mmCIF file with all atom_site columns, C-alpha atoms in Angstrom:
data_model
loop_
_atom_site.group_PDB
_atom_site.id
_atom_site.type_symbol
_atom_site.label_atom_id
_atom_site.label_alt_id
_atom_site.label_comp_id
_atom_site.label_asym_id
_atom_site.label_entity_id
_atom_site.label_seq_id
_atom_site.pdbx_PDB_ins_code
_atom_site.Cartn_x
_atom_site.Cartn_y
_atom_site.Cartn_z
_atom_site.occupancy
_atom_site.B_iso_or_equiv
_atom_site.pdbx_formal_charge
_atom_site.auth_seq_id
_atom_site.auth_comp_id
_atom_site.auth_asym_id
_atom_site.auth_atom_id
_atom_site.pdbx_PDB_model_num
ATOM 1   C CA . UNK R 1 1   ? 4.021   -50.654 -16.975 1.00 0.00 ? 535 UNK R CA 1
ATOM 2   C CA . UNK R 1 2   ? 5.139   -49.935 -20.530 1.00 0.00 ? 536 UNK R CA 1
ATOM 3   C CA . UNK R 1 3   ? 3.176   -47.239 -22.271 1.00 0.00 ? 537 UNK R CA 1
ATOM 4   C CA . UNK R 1 4   ? 2.254   -45.385 -19.048 1.00 0.00 ? 538 UNK R CA 1
ATOM 5   C CA . UNK R 1 5   ? 4.018   -42.284 -20.210 1.00 0.00 ? 539 UNK R CA 1
ATOM 6   C CA . UNK R 1 6   ? 3.741   -40.002 -23.164 1.00 0.00 ? 540 UNK R CA 1
ATOM 7   C CA . UNK R 1 7   ? 6.303   -37.910 -24.930 1.00 0.00 ? 541 UNK R CA 1
ATOM 8   C CA . UNK R 1 8   ? 5.379   -34.410 -25.958 1.00 0.00 ? 542 UNK R CA 1
ATOM 9   C CA . UNK R 1 9   ? 7.417   -32.888 -28.719 1.00 0.00 ? 543 UNK R CA 1
ATOM 10  C CA . UNK R 1 10  ? 7.498   -29.124 -28.868 1.00 0.00 ? 544 UNK R CA 1
ATOM 11  C CA . UNK R 1 11  ? 8.339   -27.352 -32.096 1.00 0.00 ? 545 UNK R CA 1
ATOM 12  C CA . UNK R 1 12  ? 11.914  -26.071 -32.067 1.00 0.00 ? 546 UNK R CA 1
ATOM 13  C CA . UNK R 1 13  ? 10.788  -22.427 -32.258 1.00 0.00 ? 547 UNK R CA 1
ATOM 14  C CA . UNK R 1 14  ? 8.664   -22.968 -29.133 1.00 0.00 ? 548 UNK R CA 1
ATOM 15  C CA . UNK R 1 15  ? 11.691  -24.261 -27.244 1.00 0.00 ? 549 UNK R CA 1
ATOM 16  C CA . UNK R 1 16  ? 13.661  -21.246 -28.404 1.00 0.00 ? 550 UNK R CA 1
ATOM 17  C CA . UNK R 1 17  ? 10.923  -18.907 -27.128 1.00 0.00 ? 551 UNK R CA 1
ATOM 18  C CA . UNK R 1 18  ? 10.957  -20.549 -23.705 1.00 0.00 ? 552 UNK R CA 1
ATOM 19  C CA . UNK R 1 19  ? 14.751  -20.219 -23.520 1.00 0.00 ? 553 UNK R CA 1
ATOM 20  C CA . UNK R 1 20  ? 14.583  -16.603 -24.664 1.00 0.00 ? 554 UNK R CA 1
ATOM 21  C CA . UNK R 1 21  ? 11.983  -15.887 -21.996 1.00 0.00 ? 555 UNK R CA 1
ATOM 22  C CA . UNK R 1 22  ? 14.265  -17.273 -19.292 1.00 0.00 ? 556 UNK R CA 1
ATOM 23  C CA . UNK R 1 23  ? 17.075  -15.084 -20.589 1.00 0.00 ? 557 UNK R CA 1
ATOM 24  C CA . UNK R 1 24  ? 14.767  -12.050 -20.677 1.00 0.00 ? 558 UNK R CA 1
ATOM 25  C CA . UNK R 1 25  ? 13.695  -12.764 -17.088 1.00 0.00 ? 559 UNK R CA 1
ATOM 26  C CA . UNK R 1 26  ? 17.333  -12.916 -15.964 1.00 0.00 ? 560 UNK R CA 1
ATOM 27  C CA . UNK R 1 27  ? 17.999  -9.666  -17.813 1.00 0.00 ? 561 UNK R CA 1
ATOM 28  C CA . UNK R 1 28  ? 15.040  -8.034  -16.033 1.00 0.00 ? 562 UNK R CA 1
ATOM 29  C CA . UNK R 1 29  ? 16.403  -9.227  -12.683 1.00 0.00 ? 563 UNK R CA 1
ATOM 30  C CA . UNK R 1 30  ? 19.870  -7.901  -13.504 1.00 0.00 ? 564 UNK R CA 1
ATOM 31  C CA . UNK R 1 31  ? 18.526  -4.563  -14.746 1.00 0.00 ? 565 UNK R CA 1
ATOM 32  C CA . UNK R 1 32  ? 16.317  -3.983  -11.697 1.00 0.00 ? 566 UNK R CA 1
ATOM 33  C CA . UNK R 1 33  ? 18.825  -5.265  -9.141  1.00 0.00 ? 567 UNK R CA 1
ATOM 34  C CA . UNK R 1 34  ? 17.395  -5.381  -5.598  1.00 0.00 ? 568 UNK R CA 1
ATOM 35  C CA . UNK R 1 35  ? 14.092  -3.773  -6.621  1.00 0.00 ? 569 UNK R CA 1
ATOM 36  C CA . UNK R 1 36  ? 13.189  -7.064  -8.335  1.00 0.00 ? 570 UNK R CA 1
ATOM 37  C CA . UNK R 1 37  ? 12.983  -8.656  -4.864  1.00 0.00 ? 571 UNK R CA 1
ATOM 38  C CA . UNK R 1 38  ? 10.925  -5.842  -3.305  1.00 0.00 ? 572 UNK R CA 1
ATOM 39  C CA . UNK R 1 39  ? 7.830   -7.357  -1.672  1.00 0.00 ? 573 UNK R CA 1
ATOM 40  C CA . UNK R 1 40  ? 5.756   -4.576  -3.295  1.00 0.00 ? 574 UNK R CA 1
ATOM 41  C CA . UNK R 1 41  ? 7.201   -5.141  -6.781  1.00 0.00 ? 575 UNK R CA 1
ATOM 42  C CA . UNK R 1 42  ? 3.904   -5.963  -8.518  1.00 0.00 ? 576 UNK R CA 1
ATOM 43  C CA . UNK R 1 43  ? 2.011   -3.226  -6.687  1.00 0.00 ? 577 UNK R CA 1
ATOM 44  C CA . UNK R 1 44  ? 4.568   -0.556  -7.552  1.00 0.00 ? 578 UNK R CA 1
ATOM 45  C CA . UNK R 1 45  ? 4.792   -1.618  -11.193 1.00 0.00 ? 579 UNK R CA 1
ATOM 46  C CA . UNK R 1 46  ? 0.994   -1.595  -11.283 1.00 0.00 ? 580 UNK R CA 1
ATOM 47  C CA . UNK R 1 47  ? 1.026   1.980   -9.996  1.00 0.00 ? 581 UNK R CA 1
ATOM 48  C CA . UNK R 1 48  ? 3.523   2.958   -12.696 1.00 0.00 ? 582 UNK R CA 1
ATOM 49  C CA . UNK R 1 49  ? 1.444   1.348   -15.426 1.00 0.00 ? 583 UNK R CA 1
ATOM 50  C CA . UNK R 1 50  ? -1.758  3.048   -14.229 1.00 0.00 ? 584 UNK R CA 1
ATOM 51  C CA . UNK R 1 51  ? -0.049  6.433   -13.863 1.00 0.00 ? 585 UNK R CA 1
ATOM 52  C CA . UNK R 1 52  ? 1.323   6.496   -17.389 1.00 0.00 ? 586 UNK R CA 1
ATOM 53  C CA . UNK R 1 53  ? -1.807  4.924   -18.868 1.00 0.00 ? 587 UNK R CA 1
ATOM 54  C CA . UNK R 1 54  ? -3.636  8.117   -17.898 1.00 0.00 ? 588 UNK R CA 1
ATOM 55  C CA . UNK R 1 55  ? -7.179  7.823   -19.291 1.00 0.00 ? 589 UNK R CA 1
ATOM 56  C CA . UNK R 1 56  ? -6.455  4.596   -21.184 1.00 0.00 ? 590 UNK R CA 1
ATOM 57  C CA . UNK R 1 57  ? -6.220  1.929   -18.498 1.00 0.00 ? 591 UNK R CA 1
ATOM 58  C CA . UNK R 1 58  ? -7.928  -0.591  -20.759 1.00 0.00 ? 592 UNK R CA 1
ATOM 59  C CA . UNK R 1 59  ? -5.607  -1.387  -23.649 1.00 0.00 ? 593 UNK R CA 1
ATOM 60  C CA . UNK R 1 60  ? -2.631  -2.982  -21.900 1.00 0.00 ? 594 UNK R CA 1
ATOM 61  C CA . UNK R 1 61  ? -4.581  -5.003  -19.291 1.00 0.00 ? 595 UNK R CA 1
ATOM 62  C CA . UNK R 1 62  ? -7.020  -6.253  -21.929 1.00 0.00 ? 596 UNK R CA 1
ATOM 63  C CA . UNK R 1 63  ? -4.130  -7.507  -24.063 1.00 0.00 ? 597 UNK R CA 1
ATOM 64  C CA . UNK R 1 64  ? -2.387  -9.169  -21.151 1.00 0.00 ? 598 UNK R CA 1
ATOM 65  C CA . UNK R 1 65  ? -5.559  -10.711 -19.677 1.00 0.00 ? 599 UNK R CA 1
ATOM 66  C CA . UNK R 1 66  ? -6.297  -12.290 -23.034 1.00 0.00 ? 600 UNK R CA 1
ATOM 67  C CA . UNK R 1 67  ? -2.802  -13.809 -23.117 1.00 0.00 ? 601 UNK R CA 1
ATOM 68  C CA . UNK R 1 68  ? -2.949  -14.930 -19.474 1.00 0.00 ? 602 UNK R CA 1
ATOM 69  C CA . UNK R 1 69  ? -6.258  -16.718 -20.096 1.00 0.00 ? 603 UNK R CA 1
ATOM 70  C CA . UNK R 1 70  ? -5.031  -18.741 -23.078 1.00 0.00 ? 604 UNK R CA 1
ATOM 71  C CA . UNK R 1 71  ? -4.749  -22.459 -22.459 1.00 0.00 ? 605 UNK R CA 1
ATOM 72  C CA . UNK R 1 72  ? -1.280  -22.823 -23.952 1.00 0.00 ? 606 UNK R CA 1
ATOM 73  C CA . UNK R 1 73  ? 0.870   -22.847 -20.792 1.00 0.00 ? 607 UNK R CA 1
ATOM 74  C CA . UNK R 1 74  ? 1.608   -19.150 -21.439 1.00 0.00 ? 608 UNK R CA 1
ATOM 75  C CA . UNK R 1 75  ? 3.612   -19.957 -24.569 1.00 0.00 ? 609 UNK R CA 1
ATOM 76  C CA . UNK R 1 76  ? 2.174   -17.097 -26.615 1.00 0.00 ? 610 UNK R CA 1
ATOM 77  C CA . UNK R 1 77  ? 2.599   -14.657 -23.734 1.00 0.00 ? 611 UNK R CA 1
ATOM 78  C CA . UNK R 1 78  ? 6.216   -15.716 -23.213 1.00 0.00 ? 612 UNK R CA 1
ATOM 79  C CA . UNK R 1 79  ? 6.883   -15.501 -26.950 1.00 0.00 ? 613 UNK R CA 1
ATOM 80  C CA . UNK R 1 80  ? 5.507   -11.960 -27.094 1.00 0.00 ? 614 UNK R CA 1
ATOM 81  C CA . UNK R 1 81  ? 7.476   -10.846 -24.043 1.00 0.00 ? 615 UNK R CA 1
ATOM 82  C CA . UNK R 1 82  ? 10.680  -12.342 -25.466 1.00 0.00 ? 616 UNK R CA 1
ATOM 83  C CA . UNK R 1 83  ? 10.078  -10.702 -28.855 1.00 0.00 ? 617 UNK R CA 1
ATOM 84  C CA . UNK R 1 84  ? 9.254   -7.345  -27.289 1.00 0.00 ? 618 UNK R CA 1
ATOM 85  C CA . UNK R 1 85  ? 12.456  -7.188  -25.266 1.00 0.00 ? 619 UNK R CA 1
ATOM 86  C CA . UNK R 1 86  ? 14.756  -8.820  -27.816 1.00 0.00 ? 620 UNK R CA 1
ATOM 87  C CA . UNK R 1 87  ? 17.004  -6.308  -29.494 1.00 0.00 ? 621 UNK R CA 1
ATOM 88  C CA . UNK R 1 88  ? 16.830  -2.560  -29.191 1.00 0.00 ? 622 UNK R CA 1
ATOM 89  C CA . UNK R 1 89  ? 16.835  -0.761  -25.872 1.00 0.00 ? 623 UNK R CA 1
ATOM 90  C CA . UNK R 1 90  ? 13.280  -1.476  -24.703 1.00 0.00 ? 624 UNK R CA 1
ATOM 91  C CA . UNK R 1 91  ? 14.359  -3.546  -21.697 1.00 0.00 ? 625 UNK R CA 1
ATOM 92  C CA . UNK R 1 92  ? 16.983  -1.028  -20.612 1.00 0.00 ? 626 UNK R CA 1
ATOM 93  C CA . UNK R 1 93  ? 14.677  1.956   -21.140 1.00 0.00 ? 627 UNK R CA 1
ATOM 94  C CA . UNK R 1 94  ? 11.888  0.299   -19.159 1.00 0.00 ? 628 UNK R CA 1
ATOM 95  C CA . UNK R 1 95  ? 14.274  -0.716  -16.374 1.00 0.00 ? 629 UNK R CA 1
ATOM 96  C CA . UNK R 1 96  ? 15.621  2.835   -16.159 1.00 0.00 ? 630 UNK R CA 1
ATOM 97  C CA . UNK R 1 97  ? 12.071  4.199   -15.960 1.00 0.00 ? 631 UNK R CA 1
ATOM 98  C CA . UNK R 1 98  ? 11.123  1.680   -13.258 1.00 0.00 ? 632 UNK R CA 1
ATOM 99  C CA . UNK R 1 99  ? 14.206  2.384   -11.163 1.00 0.00 ? 633 UNK R CA 1
ATOM 100 C CA . UNK R 1 100 ? 13.718  6.151   -11.366 1.00 0.00 ? 634 UNK R CA 1
ATOM 101 C CA . UNK R 1 101 ? 10.202  5.646   -10.016 1.00 0.00 ? 635 UNK R CA 1
ATOM 102 C CA . UNK R 1 102 ? 10.689  2.724   -7.608  1.00 0.00 ? 636 UNK R CA 1
ATOM 103 C CA . UNK R 1 103 ? 9.514   4.837   -4.654  1.00 0.00 ? 637 UNK R CA 1
ATOM 104 C CA . UNK R 1 104 ? 6.042   5.278   -6.136  1.00 0.00 ? 638 UNK R CA 1
ATOM 105 C CA . UNK R 1 105 ? 3.167   4.490   -3.809  1.00 0.00 ? 639 UNK R CA 1
ATOM 106 C CA . UNK R 1 106 ? 1.207   1.328   -4.651  1.00 0.00 ? 640 UNK R CA 1
ATOM 107 C CA . UNK R 1 107 ? -1.963  1.851   -6.617  1.00 0.00 ? 641 UNK R CA 1
ATOM 108 C CA . UNK R 1 108 ? -5.378  1.979   -4.940  1.00 0.00 ? 642 UNK R CA 1
ATOM 109 C CA . UNK R 1 109 ? -7.195  -0.688  -6.953  1.00 0.00 ? 643 UNK R CA 1
ATOM 110 C CA . UNK R 1 110 ? -10.636 0.741   -6.240  1.00 0.00 ? 644 UNK R CA 1
ATOM 111 C CA . UNK R 1 111 ? -9.611  3.871   -8.177  1.00 0.00 ? 645 UNK R CA 1
ATOM 112 C CA . UNK R 1 112 ? -8.646  1.876   -11.276 1.00 0.00 ? 646 UNK R CA 1
ATOM 113 C CA . UNK R 1 113 ? -10.707 0.644   -14.178 1.00 0.00 ? 647 UNK R CA 1
ATOM 114 C CA . UNK R 1 114 ? -12.324 -2.769  -13.571 1.00 0.00 ? 648 UNK R CA 1
ATOM 115 C CA . UNK R 1 115 ? -10.238 -4.406  -16.312 1.00 0.00 ? 649 UNK R CA 1
ATOM 116 C CA . UNK R 1 116 ? -7.040  -3.253  -14.621 1.00 0.00 ? 650 UNK R CA 1
ATOM 117 C CA . UNK R 1 117 ? -8.360  -4.518  -11.279 1.00 0.00 ? 651 UNK R CA 1
ATOM 118 C CA . UNK R 1 118 ? -9.096  -7.921  -12.853 1.00 0.00 ? 652 UNK R CA 1
ATOM 119 C CA . UNK R 1 119 ? -5.672  -8.051  -14.463 1.00 0.00 ? 653 UNK R CA 1
ATOM 120 C CA . UNK R 1 120 ? -3.848  -7.067  -11.285 1.00 0.00 ? 654 UNK R CA 1
ATOM 121 C CA . UNK R 1 121 ? -5.810  -9.449  -9.036  1.00 0.00 ? 655 UNK R CA 1
ATOM 122 C CA . UNK R 1 122 ? -5.329  -12.354 -11.452 1.00 0.00 ? 656 UNK R CA 1
ATOM 123 C CA . UNK R 1 123 ? -1.610  -11.639 -11.694 1.00 0.00 ? 657 UNK R CA 1
ATOM 124 C CA . UNK R 1 124 ? -1.278  -11.335 -7.916  1.00 0.00 ? 658 UNK R CA 1
ATOM 125 C CA . UNK R 1 125 ? -3.031  -14.666 -7.411  1.00 0.00 ? 659 UNK R CA 1
ATOM 126 C CA . UNK R 1 126 ? -0.847  -16.423 -9.972  1.00 0.00 ? 660 UNK R CA 1
ATOM 127 C CA . UNK R 1 127 ? 2.288   -14.861 -8.491  1.00 0.00 ? 661 UNK R CA 1
ATOM 128 C CA . UNK R 1 128 ? 1.902   -17.212 -5.527  1.00 0.00 ? 662 UNK R CA 1
ATOM 129 C CA . UNK R 1 129 ? 2.935   -20.105 -7.809  1.00 0.00 ? 663 UNK R CA 1
ATOM 130 C CA . UNK R 1 130 ? 4.495   -18.349 -10.802 1.00 0.00 ? 664 UNK R CA 1
ATOM 131 C CA . UNK R 1 131 ? 6.294   -15.354 -9.365  1.00 0.00 ? 665 UNK R CA 1
ATOM 132 C CA . UNK R 1 132 ? 8.942   -14.993 -12.085 1.00 0.00 ? 666 UNK R CA 1
ATOM 133 C CA . UNK R 1 133 ? 6.377   -15.135 -14.881 1.00 0.00 ? 667 UNK R CA 1
ATOM 134 C CA . UNK R 1 134 ? 4.096   -12.632 -13.166 1.00 0.00 ? 668 UNK R CA 1
ATOM 135 C CA . UNK R 1 135 ? 6.936   -10.209 -12.532 1.00 0.00 ? 669 UNK R CA 1
ATOM 136 C CA . UNK R 1 136 ? 7.934   -10.426 -16.201 1.00 0.00 ? 670 UNK R CA 1
ATOM 137 C CA . UNK R 1 137 ? 4.302   -9.901  -17.264 1.00 0.00 ? 671 UNK R CA 1
ATOM 138 C CA . UNK R 1 138 ? 3.931   -6.805  -15.081 1.00 0.00 ? 672 UNK R CA 1
ATOM 139 C CA . UNK R 1 139 ? 7.264   -5.446  -16.320 1.00 0.00 ? 673 UNK R CA 1
ATOM 140 C CA . UNK R 1 140 ? 6.048   -6.086  -19.881 1.00 0.00 ? 674 UNK R CA 1
ATOM 141 C CA . UNK R 1 141 ? 2.826   -4.242  -19.019 1.00 0.00 ? 675 UNK R CA 1
ATOM 142 C CA . UNK R 1 142 ? 4.821   -1.236  -17.843 1.00 0.00 ? 676 UNK R CA 1
ATOM 143 C CA . UNK R 1 143 ? 6.908   -1.352  -21.027 1.00 0.00 ? 677 UNK R CA 1
ATOM 144 C CA . UNK R 1 144 ? 3.753   -1.437  -23.162 1.00 0.00 ? 678 UNK R CA 1
ATOM 145 C CA . UNK R 1 145 ? 2.145   1.408   -21.185 1.00 0.00 ? 679 UNK R CA 1
ATOM 146 C CA . UNK R 1 146 ? 5.376   3.400   -21.444 1.00 0.00 ? 680 UNK R CA 1
ATOM 147 C CA . UNK R 1 147 ? 5.425   2.912   -25.209 1.00 0.00 ? 681 UNK R CA 1
ATOM 148 C CA . UNK R 1 148 ? 1.789   4.053   -25.462 1.00 0.00 ? 682 UNK R CA 1
ATOM 149 C CA . UNK R 1 149 ? 2.560   7.059   -23.244 1.00 0.00 ? 683 UNK R CA 1
ATOM 150 C CA . UNK R 1 150 ? 5.505   8.064   -25.429 1.00 0.00 ? 684 UNK R CA 1
ATOM 151 C CA . UNK R 1 151 ? 3.323   7.671   -28.499 1.00 0.00 ? 685 UNK R CA 1
ATOM 152 C CA . UNK R 1 152 ? 0.666   10.007  -27.065 1.00 0.00 ? 686 UNK R CA 1
ATOM 153 C CA . UNK R 1 153 ? 3.250   12.561  -25.928 1.00 0.00 ? 687 UNK R CA 1
ATOM 154 C CA . UNK R 1 154 ? 5.073   12.927  -29.181 1.00 0.00 ? 688 UNK R CA 1
ATOM 155 C CA . UNK R 1 155 ? 1.991   14.099  -31.110 1.00 0.00 ? 689 UNK R CA 1
ATOM 156 C CA . UNK R 1 156 ? 3.455   12.907  -34.383 1.00 0.00 ? 690 UNK R CA 1
ATOM 157 C CA . UNK R 1 157 ? 7.022   13.755  -33.377 1.00 0.00 ? 691 UNK R CA 1
ATOM 158 C CA . UNK R 1 158 ? 9.051   10.658  -32.424 1.00 0.00 ? 692 UNK R CA 1
ATOM 159 C CA . UNK R 1 159 ? 10.228  10.532  -28.814 1.00 0.00 ? 693 UNK R CA 1
ATOM 160 C CA . UNK R 1 160 ? 13.895  11.486  -28.705 1.00 0.00 ? 694 UNK R CA 1
ATOM 161 C CA . UNK R 1 161 ? 15.706  10.737  -25.467 1.00 0.00 ? 695 UNK R CA 1
ATOM 162 C CA . UNK R 1 162 ? 18.395  13.347  -26.227 1.00 0.00 ? 696 UNK R CA 1
ATOM 163 C CA . UNK R 1 163 ? 15.794  16.045  -26.831 1.00 0.00 ? 697 UNK R CA 1
ATOM 164 C CA . UNK R 1 164 ? 13.106  15.082  -24.306 1.00 0.00 ? 698 UNK R CA 1
ATOM 165 C CA . UNK R 1 165 ? 15.267  13.469  -21.600 1.00 0.00 ? 699 UNK R CA 1
ATOM 166 C CA . UNK R 1 166 ? 14.310  10.448  -19.492 1.00 0.00 ? 700 UNK R CA 1
ATOM 167 C CA . UNK R 1 167 ? 10.699  9.919   -18.501 1.00 0.00 ? 701 UNK R CA 1
ATOM 168 C CA . UNK R 1 168 ? 10.098  10.318  -14.783 1.00 0.00 ? 702 UNK R CA 1
ATOM 169 C CA . UNK R 1 169 ? 7.089   11.143  -12.634 1.00 0.00 ? 703 UNK R CA 1
ATOM 170 C CA . UNK R 1 170 ? 7.115   14.529  -11.013 1.00 0.00 ? 704 UNK R CA 1
ATOM 171 C CA . UNK R 1 171 ? 6.021   14.731  -7.410  1.00 0.00 ? 705 UNK R CA 1
ATOM 172 C CA . UNK R 1 172 ? 2.883   16.798  -6.975  1.00 0.00 ? 706 UNK R CA 1
ATOM 173 C CA . UNK R 1 173 ? 1.352   17.689  -3.617  1.00 0.00 ? 707 UNK R CA 1
ATOM 174 C CA . UNK R 1 174 ? -2.035  16.069  -3.053  1.00 0.00 ? 708 UNK R CA 1
ATOM 175 C CA . UNK R 1 175 ? -4.979  18.405  -3.519  1.00 0.00 ? 709 UNK R CA 1
#
């Protein structure tokens, strides 16, 4: 029957953001190689984000939960992820950090702040249908937490890779 369909026109910049997000996702996959397909990918990235968040487990999950809960088919979230990783070395630096720490033990959710628990559980549930998006969101969360960590560490002095070296967790015996 004529008229049983509708055409939705997206603004050109929205189409560009979606395309950029797909490219960013492919870049994340390439940068992380086989770790991207690890069955514990989200759990390990969650552990990294919590570890470097230290006492501030609220900021990043609050931001990402707000974006995940928007009713815009994740357009704003995808736009922000694409913008964050476009240009500069943020994607490469985050990938290097993740790969150096890929053997981290998954996080014990009950030891995390409730907002992080909510974020992680929501992301895990959505990963059943939207795995690529959820992996990109968690990678973005690690990148944001890493940026915040660097900001706290430098105490007014910009982080300098040549001076400070790569960021990596040290292994401490359990007390």
